[in-house]
Short mmCIF file of C-alpha atoms in Angstrom, two decimals:
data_model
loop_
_atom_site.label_atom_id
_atom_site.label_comp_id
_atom_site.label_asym_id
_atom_site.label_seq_id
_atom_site.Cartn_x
_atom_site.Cartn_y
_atom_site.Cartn_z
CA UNK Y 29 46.86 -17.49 42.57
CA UNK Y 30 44.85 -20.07 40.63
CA UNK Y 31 46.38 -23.61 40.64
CA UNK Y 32 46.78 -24.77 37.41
CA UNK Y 33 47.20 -28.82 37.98
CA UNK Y 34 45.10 -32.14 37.29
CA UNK Y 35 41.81 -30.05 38.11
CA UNK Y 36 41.90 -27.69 35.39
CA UNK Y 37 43.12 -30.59 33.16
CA UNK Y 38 39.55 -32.14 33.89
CA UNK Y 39 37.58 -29.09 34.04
CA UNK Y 40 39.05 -28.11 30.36
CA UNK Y 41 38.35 -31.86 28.85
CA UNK Y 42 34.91 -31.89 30.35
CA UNK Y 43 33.86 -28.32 29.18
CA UNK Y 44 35.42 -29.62 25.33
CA UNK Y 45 33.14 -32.72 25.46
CA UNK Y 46 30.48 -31.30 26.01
CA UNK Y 47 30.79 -28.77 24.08
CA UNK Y 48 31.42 -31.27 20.87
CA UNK Y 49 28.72 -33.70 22.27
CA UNK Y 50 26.05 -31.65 20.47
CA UNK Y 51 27.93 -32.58 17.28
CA UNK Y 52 28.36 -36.45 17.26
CA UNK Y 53 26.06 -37.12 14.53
CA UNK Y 54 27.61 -34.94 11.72
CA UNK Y 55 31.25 -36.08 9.41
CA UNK Y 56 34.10 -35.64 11.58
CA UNK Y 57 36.56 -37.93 9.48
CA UNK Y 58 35.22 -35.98 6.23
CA UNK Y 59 35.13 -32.55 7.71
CA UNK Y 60 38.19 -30.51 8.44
CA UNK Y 61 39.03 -28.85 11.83
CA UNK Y 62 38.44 -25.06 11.57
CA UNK Y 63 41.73 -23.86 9.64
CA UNK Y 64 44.06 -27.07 10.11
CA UNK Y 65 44.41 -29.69 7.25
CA UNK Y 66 43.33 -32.18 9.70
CA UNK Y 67 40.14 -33.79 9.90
CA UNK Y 68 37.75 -33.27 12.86
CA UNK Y 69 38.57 -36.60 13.62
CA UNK Y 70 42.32 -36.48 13.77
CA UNK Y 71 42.36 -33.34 15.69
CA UNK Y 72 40.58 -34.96 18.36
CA UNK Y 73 42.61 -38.08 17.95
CA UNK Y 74 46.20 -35.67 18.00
CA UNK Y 75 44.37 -34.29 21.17
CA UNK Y 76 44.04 -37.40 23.32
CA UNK Y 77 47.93 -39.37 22.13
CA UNK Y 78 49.46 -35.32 23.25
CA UNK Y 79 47.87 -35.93 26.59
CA UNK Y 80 48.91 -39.65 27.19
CA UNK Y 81 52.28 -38.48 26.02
CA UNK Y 82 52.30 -35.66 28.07
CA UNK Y 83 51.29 -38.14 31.36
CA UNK Y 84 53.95 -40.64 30.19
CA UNK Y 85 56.73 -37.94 30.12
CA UNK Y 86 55.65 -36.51 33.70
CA UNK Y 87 54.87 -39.90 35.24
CA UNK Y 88 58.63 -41.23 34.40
CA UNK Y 89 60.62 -37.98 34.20
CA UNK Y 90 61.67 -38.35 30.71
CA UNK Y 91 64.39 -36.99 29.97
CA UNK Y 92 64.12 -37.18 26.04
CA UNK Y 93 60.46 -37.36 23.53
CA UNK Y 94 58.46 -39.70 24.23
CA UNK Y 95 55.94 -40.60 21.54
CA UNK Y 96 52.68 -42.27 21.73
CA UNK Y 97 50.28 -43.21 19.02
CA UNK Y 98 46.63 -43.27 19.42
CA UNK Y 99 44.90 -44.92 16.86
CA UNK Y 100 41.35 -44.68 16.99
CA UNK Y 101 39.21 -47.91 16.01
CA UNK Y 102 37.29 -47.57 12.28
CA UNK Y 103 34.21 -48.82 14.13
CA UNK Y 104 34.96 -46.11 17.07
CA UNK Y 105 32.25 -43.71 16.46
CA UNK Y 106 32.06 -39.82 17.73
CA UNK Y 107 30.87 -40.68 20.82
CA UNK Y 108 33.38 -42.92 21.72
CA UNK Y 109 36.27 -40.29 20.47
CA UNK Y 110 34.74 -38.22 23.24
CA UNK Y 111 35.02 -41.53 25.60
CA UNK Y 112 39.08 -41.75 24.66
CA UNK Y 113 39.37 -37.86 24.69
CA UNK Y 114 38.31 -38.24 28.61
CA UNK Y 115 40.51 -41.01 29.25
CA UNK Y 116 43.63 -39.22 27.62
CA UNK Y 117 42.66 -36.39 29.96
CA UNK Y 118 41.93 -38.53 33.31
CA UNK Y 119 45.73 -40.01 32.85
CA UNK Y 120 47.46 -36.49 32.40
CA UNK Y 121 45.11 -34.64 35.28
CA UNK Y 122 46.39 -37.91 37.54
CA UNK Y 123 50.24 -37.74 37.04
CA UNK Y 124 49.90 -33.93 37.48
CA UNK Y 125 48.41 -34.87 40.73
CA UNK Y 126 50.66 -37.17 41.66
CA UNK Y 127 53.72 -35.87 40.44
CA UNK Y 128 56.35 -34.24 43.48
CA UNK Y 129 56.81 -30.40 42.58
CA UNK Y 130 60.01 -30.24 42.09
CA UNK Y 131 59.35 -33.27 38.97
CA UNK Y 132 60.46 -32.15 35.71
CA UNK Y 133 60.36 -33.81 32.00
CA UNK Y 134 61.37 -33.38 28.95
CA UNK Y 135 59.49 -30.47 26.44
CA UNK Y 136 61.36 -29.12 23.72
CA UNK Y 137 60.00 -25.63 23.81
CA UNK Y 138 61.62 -23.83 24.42
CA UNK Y 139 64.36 -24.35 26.92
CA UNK Y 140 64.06 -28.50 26.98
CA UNK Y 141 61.89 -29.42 30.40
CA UNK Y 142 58.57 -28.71 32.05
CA UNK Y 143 57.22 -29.10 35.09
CA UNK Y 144 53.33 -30.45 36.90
CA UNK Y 145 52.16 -26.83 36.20
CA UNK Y 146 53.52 -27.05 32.68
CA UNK Y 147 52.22 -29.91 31.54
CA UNK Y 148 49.18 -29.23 32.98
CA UNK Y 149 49.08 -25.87 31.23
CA UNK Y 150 50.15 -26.86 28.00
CA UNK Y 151 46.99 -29.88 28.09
CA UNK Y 152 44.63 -27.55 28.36
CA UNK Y 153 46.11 -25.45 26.16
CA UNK Y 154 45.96 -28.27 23.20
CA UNK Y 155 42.19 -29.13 24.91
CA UNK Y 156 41.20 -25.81 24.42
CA UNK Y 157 42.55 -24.52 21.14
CA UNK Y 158 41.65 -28.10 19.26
CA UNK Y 159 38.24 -28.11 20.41
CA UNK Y 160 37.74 -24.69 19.14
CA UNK Y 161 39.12 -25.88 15.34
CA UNK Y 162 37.00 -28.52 15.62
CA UNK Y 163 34.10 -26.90 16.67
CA UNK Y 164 34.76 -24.33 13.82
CA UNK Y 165 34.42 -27.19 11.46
CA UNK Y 166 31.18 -28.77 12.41
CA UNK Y 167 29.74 -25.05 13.07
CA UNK Y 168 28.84 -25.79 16.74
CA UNK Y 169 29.34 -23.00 19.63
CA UNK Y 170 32.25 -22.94 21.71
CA UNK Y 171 34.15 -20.63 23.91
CA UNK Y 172 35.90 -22.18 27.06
CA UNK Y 173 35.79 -20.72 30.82
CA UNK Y 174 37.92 -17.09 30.75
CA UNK Y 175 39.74 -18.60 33.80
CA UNK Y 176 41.29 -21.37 31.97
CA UNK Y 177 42.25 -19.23 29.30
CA UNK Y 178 43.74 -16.63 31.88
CA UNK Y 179 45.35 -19.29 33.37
CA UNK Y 180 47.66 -20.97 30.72
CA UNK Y 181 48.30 -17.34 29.04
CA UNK Y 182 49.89 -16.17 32.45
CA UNK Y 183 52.16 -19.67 32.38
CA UNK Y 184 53.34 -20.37 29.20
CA UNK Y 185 52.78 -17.14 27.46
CA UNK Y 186 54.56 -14.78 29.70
CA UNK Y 187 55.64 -13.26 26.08
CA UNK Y 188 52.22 -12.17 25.30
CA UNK Y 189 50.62 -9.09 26.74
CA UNK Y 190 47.15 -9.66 28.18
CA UNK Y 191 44.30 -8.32 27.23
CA UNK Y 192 40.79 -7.57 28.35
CA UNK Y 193 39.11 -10.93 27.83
CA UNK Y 194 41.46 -13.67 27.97
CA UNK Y 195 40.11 -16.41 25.38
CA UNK Y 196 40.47 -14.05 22.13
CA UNK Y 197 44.02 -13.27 23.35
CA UNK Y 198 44.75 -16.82 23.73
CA UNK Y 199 43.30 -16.69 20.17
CA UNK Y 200 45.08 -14.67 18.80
CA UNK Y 201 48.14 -15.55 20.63
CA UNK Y 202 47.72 -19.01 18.66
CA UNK Y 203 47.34 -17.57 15.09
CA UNK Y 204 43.50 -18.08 15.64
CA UNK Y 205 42.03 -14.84 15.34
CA UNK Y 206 42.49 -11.23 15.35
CA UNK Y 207 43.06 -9.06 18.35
CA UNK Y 208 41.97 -4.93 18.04
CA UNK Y 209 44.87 -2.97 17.74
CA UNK Y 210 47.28 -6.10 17.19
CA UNK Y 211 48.94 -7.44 14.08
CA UNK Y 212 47.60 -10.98 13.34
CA UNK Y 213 50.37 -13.73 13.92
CA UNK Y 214 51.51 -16.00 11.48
CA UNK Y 215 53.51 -18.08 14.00
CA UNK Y 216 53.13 -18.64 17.16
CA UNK Y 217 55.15 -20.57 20.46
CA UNK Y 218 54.53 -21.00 23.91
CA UNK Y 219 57.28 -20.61 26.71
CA UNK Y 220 57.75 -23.28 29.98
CA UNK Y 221 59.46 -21.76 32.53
CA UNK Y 222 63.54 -21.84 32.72
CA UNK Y 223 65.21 -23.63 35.49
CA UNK Y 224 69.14 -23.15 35.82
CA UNK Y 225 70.98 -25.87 37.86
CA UNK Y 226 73.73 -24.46 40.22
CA UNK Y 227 75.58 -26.28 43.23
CA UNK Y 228 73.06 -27.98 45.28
CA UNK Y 229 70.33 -24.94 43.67
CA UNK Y 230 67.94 -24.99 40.84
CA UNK Y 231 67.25 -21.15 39.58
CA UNK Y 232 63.65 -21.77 38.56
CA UNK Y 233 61.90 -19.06 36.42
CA UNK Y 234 59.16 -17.00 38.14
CA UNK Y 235 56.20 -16.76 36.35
CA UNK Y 236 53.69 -13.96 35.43
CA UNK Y 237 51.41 -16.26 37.50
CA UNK Y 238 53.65 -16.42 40.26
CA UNK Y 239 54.99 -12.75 40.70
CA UNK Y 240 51.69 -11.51 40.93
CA UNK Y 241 50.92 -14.06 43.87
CA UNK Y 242 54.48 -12.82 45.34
CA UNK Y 243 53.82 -9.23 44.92
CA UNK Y 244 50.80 -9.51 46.89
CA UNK Y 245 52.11 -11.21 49.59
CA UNK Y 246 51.36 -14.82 48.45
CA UNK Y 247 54.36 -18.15 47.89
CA UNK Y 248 54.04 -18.06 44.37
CA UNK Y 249 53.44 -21.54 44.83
CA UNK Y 250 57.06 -22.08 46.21
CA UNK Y 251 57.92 -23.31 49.77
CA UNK Y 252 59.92 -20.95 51.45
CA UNK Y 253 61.64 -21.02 54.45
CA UNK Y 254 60.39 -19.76 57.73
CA UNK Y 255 61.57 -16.09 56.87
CA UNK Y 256 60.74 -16.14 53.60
CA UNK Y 257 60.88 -14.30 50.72
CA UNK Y 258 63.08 -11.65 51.49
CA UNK Y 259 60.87 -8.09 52.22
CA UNK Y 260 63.64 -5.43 51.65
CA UNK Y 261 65.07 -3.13 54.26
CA UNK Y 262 64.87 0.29 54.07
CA UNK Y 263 62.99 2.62 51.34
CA UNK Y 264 65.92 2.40 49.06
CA UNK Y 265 66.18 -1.76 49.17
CA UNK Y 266 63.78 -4.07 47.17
CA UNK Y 267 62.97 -7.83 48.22
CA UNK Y 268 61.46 -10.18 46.54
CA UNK Y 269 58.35 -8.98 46.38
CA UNK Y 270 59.01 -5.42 44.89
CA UNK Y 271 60.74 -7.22 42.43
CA UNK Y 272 58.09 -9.52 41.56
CA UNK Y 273 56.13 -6.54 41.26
CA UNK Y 274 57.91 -5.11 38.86
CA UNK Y 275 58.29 -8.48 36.72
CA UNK Y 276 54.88 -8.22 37.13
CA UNK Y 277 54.76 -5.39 35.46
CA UNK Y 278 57.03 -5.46 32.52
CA UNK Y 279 54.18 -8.77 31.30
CA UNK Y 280 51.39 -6.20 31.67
CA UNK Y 281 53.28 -4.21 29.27
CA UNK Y 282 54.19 -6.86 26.74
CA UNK Y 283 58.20 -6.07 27.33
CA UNK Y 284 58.69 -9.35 29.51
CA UNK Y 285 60.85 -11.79 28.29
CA UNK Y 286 61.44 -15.19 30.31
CA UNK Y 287 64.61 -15.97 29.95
CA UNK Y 288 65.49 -12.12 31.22
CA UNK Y 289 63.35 -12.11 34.33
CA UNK Y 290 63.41 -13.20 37.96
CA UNK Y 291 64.37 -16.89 39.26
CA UNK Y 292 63.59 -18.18 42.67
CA UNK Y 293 66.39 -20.10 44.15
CA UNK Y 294 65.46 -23.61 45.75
CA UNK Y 295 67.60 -25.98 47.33
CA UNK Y 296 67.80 -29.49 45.79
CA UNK Y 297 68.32 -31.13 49.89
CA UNK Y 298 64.72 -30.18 50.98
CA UNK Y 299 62.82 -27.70 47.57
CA UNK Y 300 62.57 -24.88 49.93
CA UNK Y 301 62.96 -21.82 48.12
CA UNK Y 302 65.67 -19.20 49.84
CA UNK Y 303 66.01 -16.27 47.98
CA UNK Y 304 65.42 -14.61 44.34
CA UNK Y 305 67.80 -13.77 41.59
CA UNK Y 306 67.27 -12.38 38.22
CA UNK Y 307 68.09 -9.56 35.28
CA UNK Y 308 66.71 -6.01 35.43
CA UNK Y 309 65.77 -6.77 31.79
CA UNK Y 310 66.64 -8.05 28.56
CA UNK Y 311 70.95 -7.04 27.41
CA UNK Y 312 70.87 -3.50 26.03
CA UNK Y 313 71.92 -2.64 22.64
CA UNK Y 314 75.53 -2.62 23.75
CA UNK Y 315 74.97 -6.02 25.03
CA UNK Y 316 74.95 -5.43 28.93
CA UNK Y 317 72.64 -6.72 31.09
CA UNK Y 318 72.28 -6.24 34.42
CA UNK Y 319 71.87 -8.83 37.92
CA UNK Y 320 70.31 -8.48 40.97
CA UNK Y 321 69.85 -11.16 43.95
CA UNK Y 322 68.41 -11.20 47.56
CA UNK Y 323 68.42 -13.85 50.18
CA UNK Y 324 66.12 -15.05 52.94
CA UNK Y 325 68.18 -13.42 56.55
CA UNK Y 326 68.44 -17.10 57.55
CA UNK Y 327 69.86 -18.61 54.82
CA UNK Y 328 72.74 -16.05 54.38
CA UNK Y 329 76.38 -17.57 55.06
CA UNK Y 330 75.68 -20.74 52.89
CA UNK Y 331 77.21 -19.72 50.10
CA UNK Y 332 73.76 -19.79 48.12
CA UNK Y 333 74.10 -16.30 46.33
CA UNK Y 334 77.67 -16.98 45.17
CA UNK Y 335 77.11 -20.05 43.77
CA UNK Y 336 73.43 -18.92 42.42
CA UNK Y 337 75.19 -16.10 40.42
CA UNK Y 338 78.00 -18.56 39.56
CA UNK Y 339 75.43 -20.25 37.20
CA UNK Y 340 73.24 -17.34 36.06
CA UNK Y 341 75.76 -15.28 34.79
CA UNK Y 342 77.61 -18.43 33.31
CA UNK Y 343 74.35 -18.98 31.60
CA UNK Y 344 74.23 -15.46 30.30
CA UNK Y 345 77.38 -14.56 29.22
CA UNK Y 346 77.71 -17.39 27.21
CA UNK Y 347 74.80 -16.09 24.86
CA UNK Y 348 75.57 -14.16 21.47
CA UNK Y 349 73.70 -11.39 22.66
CA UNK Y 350 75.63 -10.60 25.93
CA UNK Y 351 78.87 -9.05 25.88
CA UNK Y 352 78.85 -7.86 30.00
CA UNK Y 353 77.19 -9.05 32.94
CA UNK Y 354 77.18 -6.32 35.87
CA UNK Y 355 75.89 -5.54 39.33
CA UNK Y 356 75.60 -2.57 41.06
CA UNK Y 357 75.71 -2.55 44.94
CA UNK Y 358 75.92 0.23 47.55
CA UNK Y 359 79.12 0.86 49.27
CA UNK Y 360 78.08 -0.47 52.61
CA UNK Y 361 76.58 -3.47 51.11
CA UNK Y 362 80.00 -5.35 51.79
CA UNK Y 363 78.09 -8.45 51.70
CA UNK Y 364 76.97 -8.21 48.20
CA UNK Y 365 80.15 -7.08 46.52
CA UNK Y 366 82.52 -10.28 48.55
CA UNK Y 367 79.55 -12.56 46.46
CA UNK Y 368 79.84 -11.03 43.15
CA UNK Y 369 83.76 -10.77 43.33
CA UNK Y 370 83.21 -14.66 44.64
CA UNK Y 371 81.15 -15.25 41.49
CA UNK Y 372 84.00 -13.99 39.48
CA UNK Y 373 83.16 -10.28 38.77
CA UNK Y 374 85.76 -7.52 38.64
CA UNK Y 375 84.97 -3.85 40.54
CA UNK Y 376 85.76 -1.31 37.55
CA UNK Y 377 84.76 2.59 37.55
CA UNK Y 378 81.71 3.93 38.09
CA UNK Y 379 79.56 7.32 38.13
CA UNK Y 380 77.96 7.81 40.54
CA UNK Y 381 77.89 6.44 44.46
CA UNK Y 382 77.16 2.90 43.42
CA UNK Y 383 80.23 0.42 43.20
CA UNK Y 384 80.21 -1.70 39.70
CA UNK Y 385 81.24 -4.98 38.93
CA UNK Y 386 81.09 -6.58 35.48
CA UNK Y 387 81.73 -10.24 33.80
CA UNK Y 388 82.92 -10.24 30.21
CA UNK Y 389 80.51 -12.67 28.15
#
């Protein structure tokens, strides 16, 4: 799985400079950027007070906005808005780097916080799409390295299916251009991952990024305990992994939806991750939607599931669009149907040989 930290914060701001260097001589402040009402010059000045902001939030776990404002010296000519454009991107690339992984901060969009990887992705992210407006506007050549591009669309665009070449998706997943066999977009958001507090647990959103590192065997960047993730037992049972795989797949598709996918489970004592939790998809159009969990063997008997479930089906049932919460489990599973009566679900009937428990939202 590529890392996407302080490195690719620097590798993205170094690729845009040069890439604008070319153009220093021509009217940034009287030439707009691409198809923003901003000037070349204010783009790139937006660019560099996002970053500082986006290093002062991480570096102090801010837990509301925090604004900056750049103001960029009349006598400050292009080549010294490069100079502060590298600056604004040396500060954000080091409190990524420095920052524990378990640090979060405050990001409105969509679900209020953001972690290293996040803010990391969503620099480059405002790196890479301004440079390309402003390019637009002084008619110089740009296109940014596909990995980058790959990168933040598999973080904070789980929403958006991929395509073959990664920079016109992120394109077009921007409003920035059109994308064969696509209708163009008119508005546009990107999506940090979702992190659900429970007792003594954070359930933190998996990422396309992430399940396809679990799925083939990798951490997907989490620590785990020793006998972690959970593999499955038996041909009918899937662990974590098959059920990364599968998360893995509904993004391929473009049916993946965040908020309705799989959560790792990580203690708050020591950020080892113990076990996975999630929804077999988005509610249904009667408003059901359906949980499934698995645990690490050693860190069974804690009461992590129980109180894990506790807070994801709190969570979802108190949306407008879920009416019922359910699990299915096999009848031998006795394990798995003492946590979600625990957790406050109710057996009712069921066809076929699987028992069924629902929670009224």
């Amino acid at each position: 799985m590529q890392n996407m930290g302080g490195e690719q914060v620097t590798e993205a701001v170094a690729h845009a400079v040069s890439a604008l260097a070319v153009g220093t001589g021509r009217d940034w402040a009287g030439t707009k950027a691409g198809g923003l009402e901003w000037s070349c010059r204010s783009t790139a000045q937006h660019v560099a007070g996002t970053l500082i902001a986006y290093a002062g939030r991480l570096a102090t776990g801010a837990r509301q906005r925090v604004s900056f404002d750049t103001v960029l010296l009349d006598e400050a000519d292009n080549t010294a808005v490069l100079d502060v454009l590298t600056t604004a991107g040396a500060l954000l690339a080091a409190a990524v780097a420095t920052a524990p992984r378990e640090a979060r901060a405050f990001h409105a969009a969509p679900f209020g916080s953001a972690s290293r990887e996040g803010f990391a992705a969503m620099g480059v992210t405002e790196v890479l799409l301004h440079t390309y407006d402003i390019a637009t506007g002084l008619g110089v050549p740009y296109e940014p390295p596909a990995e980058l591009c790959g990168g933040v669309l598999e973080r904070i665009f789980p929403h958006v299916r991929p395509g073959h070449a990664p920079w016109p998706t992120l394109r077009w997943a921007t409003g920035r251009g059109d994308l064969p066999g696509r209708a163009p977009l008119t508005d546009w958001y990107w999506s940090n991952d979702l992190v659900i507090p429970a007792d003594g647990l954070t359930l933190q959103g998996v990422t396309p990024a992430a399940a396809a590192d679990l799925a083939a065997g990798g951490s997907g960047g989490f620590h785990w305990i020793g006998n972690g993730p959970y593999e499955g037992e038996g041909a009918g049972e899937a662990g974590t992994r098959v059920a990364a795989g599968m998360m893995r797949q509904t993004y391929e598709a473009g049916t993946h939806r965040p908020e309705w996918g799989m959560f790792v489970l990580v203690r708050a004592e020591d950020g080892r991750a113990v076990g996975a939790m999630g929804f077999h998809g988005p509610p249904d159009d009667e408003g059901r939607v359906e949980v499934g969990y698995d645990l690490a063997a050693s860190a069974r008997g804690n009461g992590y599931a129980t109180r894990a479930l506790r807070a994801l089906s709190s969570w979802a049932a108190a949306r407008d669009d879920v009416r019922t919460v359910f699990g299915k489990t096999d009848p031998a599973n006795t394990a798995s149907q003492a946590v979600l009566t625990r957790a406050g679900f109710t057996r009712v009937p069921a066809e076929g040989d699987l028992h069924l428990y629902e929670l009224p939202g």
